[in-house]
Short mmCIF file of C-alpha atoms in Angstrom, two decimals:
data_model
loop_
_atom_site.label_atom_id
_atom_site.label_comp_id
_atom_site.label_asym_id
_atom_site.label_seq_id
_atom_site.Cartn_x
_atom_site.Cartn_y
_atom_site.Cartn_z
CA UNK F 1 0.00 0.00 0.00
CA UNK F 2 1.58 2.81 -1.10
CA UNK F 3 0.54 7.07 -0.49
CA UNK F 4 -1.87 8.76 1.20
CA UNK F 5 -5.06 8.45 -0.99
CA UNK F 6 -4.21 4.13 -1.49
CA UNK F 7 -6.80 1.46 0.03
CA UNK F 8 -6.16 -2.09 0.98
CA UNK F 9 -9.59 -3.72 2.42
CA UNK F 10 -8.82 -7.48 3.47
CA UNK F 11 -11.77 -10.13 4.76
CA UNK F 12 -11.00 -13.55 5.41
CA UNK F 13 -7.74 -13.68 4.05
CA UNK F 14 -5.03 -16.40 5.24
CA UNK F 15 -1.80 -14.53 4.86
CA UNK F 16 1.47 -16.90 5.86
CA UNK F 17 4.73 -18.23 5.52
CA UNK F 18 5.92 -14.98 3.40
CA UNK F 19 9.44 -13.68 3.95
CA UNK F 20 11.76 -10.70 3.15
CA UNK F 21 14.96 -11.64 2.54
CA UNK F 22 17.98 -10.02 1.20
CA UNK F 23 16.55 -7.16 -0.49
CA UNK F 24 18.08 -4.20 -1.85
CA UNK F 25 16.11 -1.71 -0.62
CA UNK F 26 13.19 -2.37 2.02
CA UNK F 27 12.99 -5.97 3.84
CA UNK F 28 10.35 -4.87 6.23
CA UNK F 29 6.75 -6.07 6.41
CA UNK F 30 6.80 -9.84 5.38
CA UNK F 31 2.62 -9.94 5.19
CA UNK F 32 1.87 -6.23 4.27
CA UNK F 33 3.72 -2.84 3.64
CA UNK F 34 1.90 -0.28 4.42
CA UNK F 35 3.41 4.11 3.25
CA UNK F 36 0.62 5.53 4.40
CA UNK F 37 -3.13 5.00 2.49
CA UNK F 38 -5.57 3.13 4.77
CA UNK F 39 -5.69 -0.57 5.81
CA UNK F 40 -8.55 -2.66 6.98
CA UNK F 41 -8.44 -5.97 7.93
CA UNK F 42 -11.50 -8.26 9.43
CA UNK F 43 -11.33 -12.04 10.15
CA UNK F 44 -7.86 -12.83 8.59
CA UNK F 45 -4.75 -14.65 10.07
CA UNK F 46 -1.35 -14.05 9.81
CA UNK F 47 0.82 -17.14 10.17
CA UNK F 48 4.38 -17.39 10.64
CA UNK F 49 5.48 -14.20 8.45
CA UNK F 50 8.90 -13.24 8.31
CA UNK F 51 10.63 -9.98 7.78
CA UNK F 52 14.25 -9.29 8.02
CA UNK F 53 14.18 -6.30 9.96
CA UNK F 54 10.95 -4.34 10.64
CA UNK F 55 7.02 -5.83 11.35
CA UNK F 56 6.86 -9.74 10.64
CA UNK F 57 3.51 -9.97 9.33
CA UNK F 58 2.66 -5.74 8.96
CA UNK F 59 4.90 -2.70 8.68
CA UNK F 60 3.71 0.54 8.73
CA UNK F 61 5.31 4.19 7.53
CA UNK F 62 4.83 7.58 6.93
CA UNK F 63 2.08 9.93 9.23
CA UNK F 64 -0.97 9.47 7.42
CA UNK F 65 -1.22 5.65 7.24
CA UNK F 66 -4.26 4.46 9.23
CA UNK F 67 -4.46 0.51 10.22
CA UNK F 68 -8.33 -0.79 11.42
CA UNK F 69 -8.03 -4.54 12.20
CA UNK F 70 -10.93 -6.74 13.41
CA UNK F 71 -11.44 -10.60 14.68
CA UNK F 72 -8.15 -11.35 13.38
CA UNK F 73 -4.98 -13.70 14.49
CA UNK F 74 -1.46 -13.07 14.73
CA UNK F 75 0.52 -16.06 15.25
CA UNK F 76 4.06 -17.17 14.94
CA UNK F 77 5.28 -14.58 12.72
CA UNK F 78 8.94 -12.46 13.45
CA UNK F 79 10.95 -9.67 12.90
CA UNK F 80 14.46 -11.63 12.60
CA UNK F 81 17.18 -9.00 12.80
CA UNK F 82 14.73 -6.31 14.66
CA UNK F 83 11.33 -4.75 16.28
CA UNK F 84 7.83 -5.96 15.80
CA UNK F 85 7.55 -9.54 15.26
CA UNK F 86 3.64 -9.09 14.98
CA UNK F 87 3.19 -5.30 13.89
CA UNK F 88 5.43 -2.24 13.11
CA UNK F 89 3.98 1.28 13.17
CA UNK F 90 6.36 4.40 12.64
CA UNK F 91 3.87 6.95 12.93
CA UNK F 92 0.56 6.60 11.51
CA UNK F 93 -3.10 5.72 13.56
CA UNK F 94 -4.03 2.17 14.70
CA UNK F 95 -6.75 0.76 15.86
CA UNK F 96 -7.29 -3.01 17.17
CA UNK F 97 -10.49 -4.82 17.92
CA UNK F 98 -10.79 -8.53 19.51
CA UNK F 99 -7.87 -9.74 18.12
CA UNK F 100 -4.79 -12.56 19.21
CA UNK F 101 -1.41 -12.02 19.27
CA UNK F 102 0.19 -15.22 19.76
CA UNK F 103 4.07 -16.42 19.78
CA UNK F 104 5.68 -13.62 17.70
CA UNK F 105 9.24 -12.32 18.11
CA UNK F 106 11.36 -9.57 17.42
CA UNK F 107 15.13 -9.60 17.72
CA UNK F 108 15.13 -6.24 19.16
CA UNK F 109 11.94 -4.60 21.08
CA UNK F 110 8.17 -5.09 20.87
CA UNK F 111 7.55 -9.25 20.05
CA UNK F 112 3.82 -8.60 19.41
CA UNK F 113 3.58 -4.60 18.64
CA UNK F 114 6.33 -1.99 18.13
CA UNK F 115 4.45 1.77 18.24
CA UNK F 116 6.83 4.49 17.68
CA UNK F 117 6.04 8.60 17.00
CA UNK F 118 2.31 7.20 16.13
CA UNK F 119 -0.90 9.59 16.04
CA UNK F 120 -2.52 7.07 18.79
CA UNK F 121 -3.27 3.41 19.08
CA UNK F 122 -6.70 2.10 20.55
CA UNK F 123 -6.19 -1.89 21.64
CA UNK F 124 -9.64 -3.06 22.51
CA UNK F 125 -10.86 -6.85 23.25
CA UNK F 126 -7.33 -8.44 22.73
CA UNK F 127 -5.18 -11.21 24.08
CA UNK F 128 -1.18 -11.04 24.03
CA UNK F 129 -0.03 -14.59 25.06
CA UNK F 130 3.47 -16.47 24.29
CA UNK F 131 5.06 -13.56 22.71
CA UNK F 132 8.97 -12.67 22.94
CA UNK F 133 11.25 -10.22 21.91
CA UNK F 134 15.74 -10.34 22.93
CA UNK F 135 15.78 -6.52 24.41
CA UNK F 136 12.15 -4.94 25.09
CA UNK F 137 8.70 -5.10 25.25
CA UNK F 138 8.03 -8.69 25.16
CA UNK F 139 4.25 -8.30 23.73
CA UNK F 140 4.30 -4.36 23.31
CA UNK F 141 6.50 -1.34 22.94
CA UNK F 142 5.38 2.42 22.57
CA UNK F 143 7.92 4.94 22.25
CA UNK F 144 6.46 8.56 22.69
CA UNK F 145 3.26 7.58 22.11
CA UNK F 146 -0.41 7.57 23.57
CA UNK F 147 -1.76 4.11 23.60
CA UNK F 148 -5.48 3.13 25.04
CA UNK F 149 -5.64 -0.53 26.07
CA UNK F 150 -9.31 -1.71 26.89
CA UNK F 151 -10.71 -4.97 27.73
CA UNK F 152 -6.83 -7.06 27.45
CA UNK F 153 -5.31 -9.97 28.40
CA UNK F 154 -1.44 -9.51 28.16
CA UNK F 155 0.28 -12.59 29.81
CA UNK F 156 2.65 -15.49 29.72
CA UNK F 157 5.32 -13.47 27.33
CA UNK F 158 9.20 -12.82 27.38
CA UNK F 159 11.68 -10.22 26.96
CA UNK F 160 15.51 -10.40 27.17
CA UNK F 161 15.29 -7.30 29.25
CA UNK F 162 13.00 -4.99 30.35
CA UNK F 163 9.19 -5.52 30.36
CA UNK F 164 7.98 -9.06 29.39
CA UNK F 165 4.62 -8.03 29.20
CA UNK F 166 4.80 -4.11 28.08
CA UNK F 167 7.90 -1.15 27.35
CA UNK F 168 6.93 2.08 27.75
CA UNK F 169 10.21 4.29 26.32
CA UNK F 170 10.37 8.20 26.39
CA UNK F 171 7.28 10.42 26.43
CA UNK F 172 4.84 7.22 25.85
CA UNK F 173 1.24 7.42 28.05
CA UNK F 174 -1.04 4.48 28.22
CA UNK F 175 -4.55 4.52 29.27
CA UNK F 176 -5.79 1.10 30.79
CA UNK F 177 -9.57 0.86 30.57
CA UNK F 178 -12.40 -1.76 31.53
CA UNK F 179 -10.82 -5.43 32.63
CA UNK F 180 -7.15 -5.07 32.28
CA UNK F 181 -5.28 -8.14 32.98
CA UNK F 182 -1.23 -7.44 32.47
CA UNK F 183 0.38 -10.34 34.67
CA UNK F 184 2.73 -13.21 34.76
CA UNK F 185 5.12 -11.74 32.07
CA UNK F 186 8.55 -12.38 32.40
CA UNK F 187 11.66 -10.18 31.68
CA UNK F 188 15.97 -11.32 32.11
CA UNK F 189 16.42 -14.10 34.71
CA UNK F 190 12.82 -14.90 34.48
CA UNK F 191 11.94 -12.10 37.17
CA UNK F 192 8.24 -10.68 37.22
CA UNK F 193 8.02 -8.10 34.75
CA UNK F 194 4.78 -6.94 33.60
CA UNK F 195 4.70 -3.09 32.57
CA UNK F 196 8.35 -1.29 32.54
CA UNK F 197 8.55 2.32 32.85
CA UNK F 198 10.89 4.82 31.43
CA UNK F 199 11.06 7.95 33.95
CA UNK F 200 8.86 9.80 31.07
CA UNK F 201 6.15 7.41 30.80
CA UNK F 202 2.92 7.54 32.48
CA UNK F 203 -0.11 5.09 33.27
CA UNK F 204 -3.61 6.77 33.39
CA UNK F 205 -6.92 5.25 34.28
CA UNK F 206 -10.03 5.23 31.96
CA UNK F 207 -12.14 3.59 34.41
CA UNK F 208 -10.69 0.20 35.63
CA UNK F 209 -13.21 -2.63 36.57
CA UNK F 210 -13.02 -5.15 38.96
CA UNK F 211 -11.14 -8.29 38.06
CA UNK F 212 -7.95 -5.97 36.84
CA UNK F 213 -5.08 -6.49 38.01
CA UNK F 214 -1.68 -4.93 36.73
CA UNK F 215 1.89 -5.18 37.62
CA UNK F 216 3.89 -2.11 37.40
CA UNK F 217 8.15 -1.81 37.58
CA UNK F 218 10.79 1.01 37.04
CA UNK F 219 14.70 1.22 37.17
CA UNK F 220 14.31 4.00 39.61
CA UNK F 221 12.44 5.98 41.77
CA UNK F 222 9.67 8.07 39.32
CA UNK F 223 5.82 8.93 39.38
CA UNK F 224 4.30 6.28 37.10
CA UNK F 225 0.57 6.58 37.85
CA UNK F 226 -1.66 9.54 37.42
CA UNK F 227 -5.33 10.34 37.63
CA UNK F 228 -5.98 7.18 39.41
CA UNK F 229 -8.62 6.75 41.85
CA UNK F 230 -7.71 5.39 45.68
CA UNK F 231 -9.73 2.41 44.87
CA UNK F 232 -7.68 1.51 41.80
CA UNK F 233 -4.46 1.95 43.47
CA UNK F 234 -5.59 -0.46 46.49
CA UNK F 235 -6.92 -3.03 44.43
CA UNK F 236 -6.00 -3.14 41.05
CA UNK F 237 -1.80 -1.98 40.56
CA UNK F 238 0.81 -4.65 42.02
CA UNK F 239 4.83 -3.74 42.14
CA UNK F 240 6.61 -6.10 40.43
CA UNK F 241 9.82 -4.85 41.83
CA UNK F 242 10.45 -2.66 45.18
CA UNK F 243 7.78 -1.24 46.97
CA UNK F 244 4.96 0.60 45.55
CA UNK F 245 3.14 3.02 48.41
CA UNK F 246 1.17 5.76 48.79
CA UNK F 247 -0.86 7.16 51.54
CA UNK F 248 -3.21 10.15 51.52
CA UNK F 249 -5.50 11.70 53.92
CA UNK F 250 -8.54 11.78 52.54
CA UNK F 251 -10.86 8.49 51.91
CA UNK F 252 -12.63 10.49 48.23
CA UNK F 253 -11.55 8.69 44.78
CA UNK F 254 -9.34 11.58 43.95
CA UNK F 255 -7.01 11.76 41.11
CA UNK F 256 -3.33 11.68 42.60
CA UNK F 257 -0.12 10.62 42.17
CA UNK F 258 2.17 6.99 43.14
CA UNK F 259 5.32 5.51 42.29
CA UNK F 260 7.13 2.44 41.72
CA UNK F 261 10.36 2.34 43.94
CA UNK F 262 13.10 -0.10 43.11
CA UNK F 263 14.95 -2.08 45.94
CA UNK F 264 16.18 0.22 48.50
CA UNK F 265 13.55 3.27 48.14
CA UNK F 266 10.94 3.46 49.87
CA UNK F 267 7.79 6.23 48.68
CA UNK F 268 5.67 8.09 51.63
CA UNK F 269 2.93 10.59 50.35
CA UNK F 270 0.89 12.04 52.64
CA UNK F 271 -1.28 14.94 52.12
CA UNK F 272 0.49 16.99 49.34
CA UNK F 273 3.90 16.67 51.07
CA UNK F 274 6.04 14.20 48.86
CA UNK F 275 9.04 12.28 50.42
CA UNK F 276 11.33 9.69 48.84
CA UNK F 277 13.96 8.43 51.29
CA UNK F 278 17.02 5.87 49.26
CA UNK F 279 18.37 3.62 51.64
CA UNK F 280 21.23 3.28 49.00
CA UNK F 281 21.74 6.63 47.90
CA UNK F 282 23.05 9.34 50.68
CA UNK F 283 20.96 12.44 50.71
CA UNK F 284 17.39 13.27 51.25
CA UNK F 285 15.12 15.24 49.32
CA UNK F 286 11.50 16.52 49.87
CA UNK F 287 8.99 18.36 47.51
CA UNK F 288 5.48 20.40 47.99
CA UNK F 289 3.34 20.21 45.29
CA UNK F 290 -0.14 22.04 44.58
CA UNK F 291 -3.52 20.41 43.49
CA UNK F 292 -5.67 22.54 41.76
#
């Protein structure tokens, strides 16, 4: 698919076992190459797809490409030398609906979906299971990027590194919604590692239902969660790593603030005073800040 004004409309449509290999120019996007145009896609599968660098089974570029997929399958397929065994956006608008994302792999980051400088990604109704990439983001990996998951199962998959289940790099913000299930995702030496923050990144509530549950990590001490209601904090967010704390005077579902500590740091809050004490790290530091 190739410039802003191309369509591609696919309906149950088996695309597998198709490779990029040794190319001269691009290698990327084994199933479907997508500079820019609009893609839809209901009720297909994509089956063990390989691309030599970029998006195993779909690779998109350019700012105006805009992905719909529906009821469809992604299983097996990989990115061999890089990121997005399953999907590759590089800007662009996606938008996902009731769809599996099963044993993919990237070399690099992202073994189910890489999202990178995207206008926005919507993930609604899907499972991540089995899925594995060497560095980050074993099912998922935004980088500067707002991303709205609702309704998802992400478990049971790998990374080499940081965040088995999801890698959120840079400015990235994602919006959990509905039942959000995000657990028993692995990262190096098989150590529980669900969601993995950069200190940019941010996790905002939509309206979590009972029967979430999400475990959160960082590398260091950082706000991670914002505009989430006491409720959600006590009963749906679990630290995979360290401690994750908060206390606050007043009993109302207000919008505040919490953090994921590392070993070693411990996170008090209490009324708007903010205190983070390292156990590891000599000095002590405190900060006021203002609700409004």
């Amino acid at each position: 698919v190739n410039g802003g004004s191309s369509k591609l409309f696919l309906e149950n449509v088996h695309v597998f076992r198709n490779k990029t290999r040794d190319a001269k120019s691009d290698t990327n996007g084994a199933g479907i190459f997508v500079n820019g145009g609009r893609v839809r896609i209901r009720n297909c599968i994509f089956r063990r797809n390989e691309s030599e660098d970029y998006g195993g089974a779909i690779y998109s570029d350019e700012g105006d490409g805009y992905i719909v997929i529906e009821d469809s399958q992604f299983l097996g397929n990989r990115a061999n030398d890089n990121s997005g065994g399953g999907i590759y956006i590089d800007r662009g608008n996606l938008k996902i609906k009731n769809c599996t994302f099963d044993g993919n792999f990237a070399k690099e980051k992202g073994g189910g979906i890489f999202i990178e400088d995207d206008d926005g990604a919507v993930i609604r109704d899907c499972t991540f299971i089995n899925n594995s990439a060497n560095k980050h983001g074993g099912a998922f990996y935004a980088d500067d990027d707002d991303i709205h998951f609702i309704n998802c199962d992400i478990r049971n998959n790998k990374a080499g590194e940081n965040g088995g289940g999801v890698y959120l790099d840079h400015d990235a913000d994602i919006n959990f919604q509905g039942v959000m299930k995000v657990t028993d995702n692995k990262g190096s030496g098989n150590r529980t590692d669900n969601v993995y923050f950069d200190p940019e990144s941010r996790v905002h509530s939509g309206g979590l239902l009972d029967g979430s549950v999400i475990g959160v990590r960082s590398r260091k001490s950082f706000k991670i969660l914002e505009n989430i209601t006491k409720y959600e904090y006590d009963n749906y967010f679990r630290s995979d790593a360290g401690s994750l704390s908060n206390k606050i005077r007043s009993e109302k579902d207000e919008t505040y603030l919490a953090s994921v500590f590392s070993d070693n740091y411990y996170l008090i809050m209490v009324g708007l005073l903010f205190m983070a004490i390292a156990s590891a790290v000599a000095g002590v530091y405190s900060r006021k800040s203002r609700k409004h």
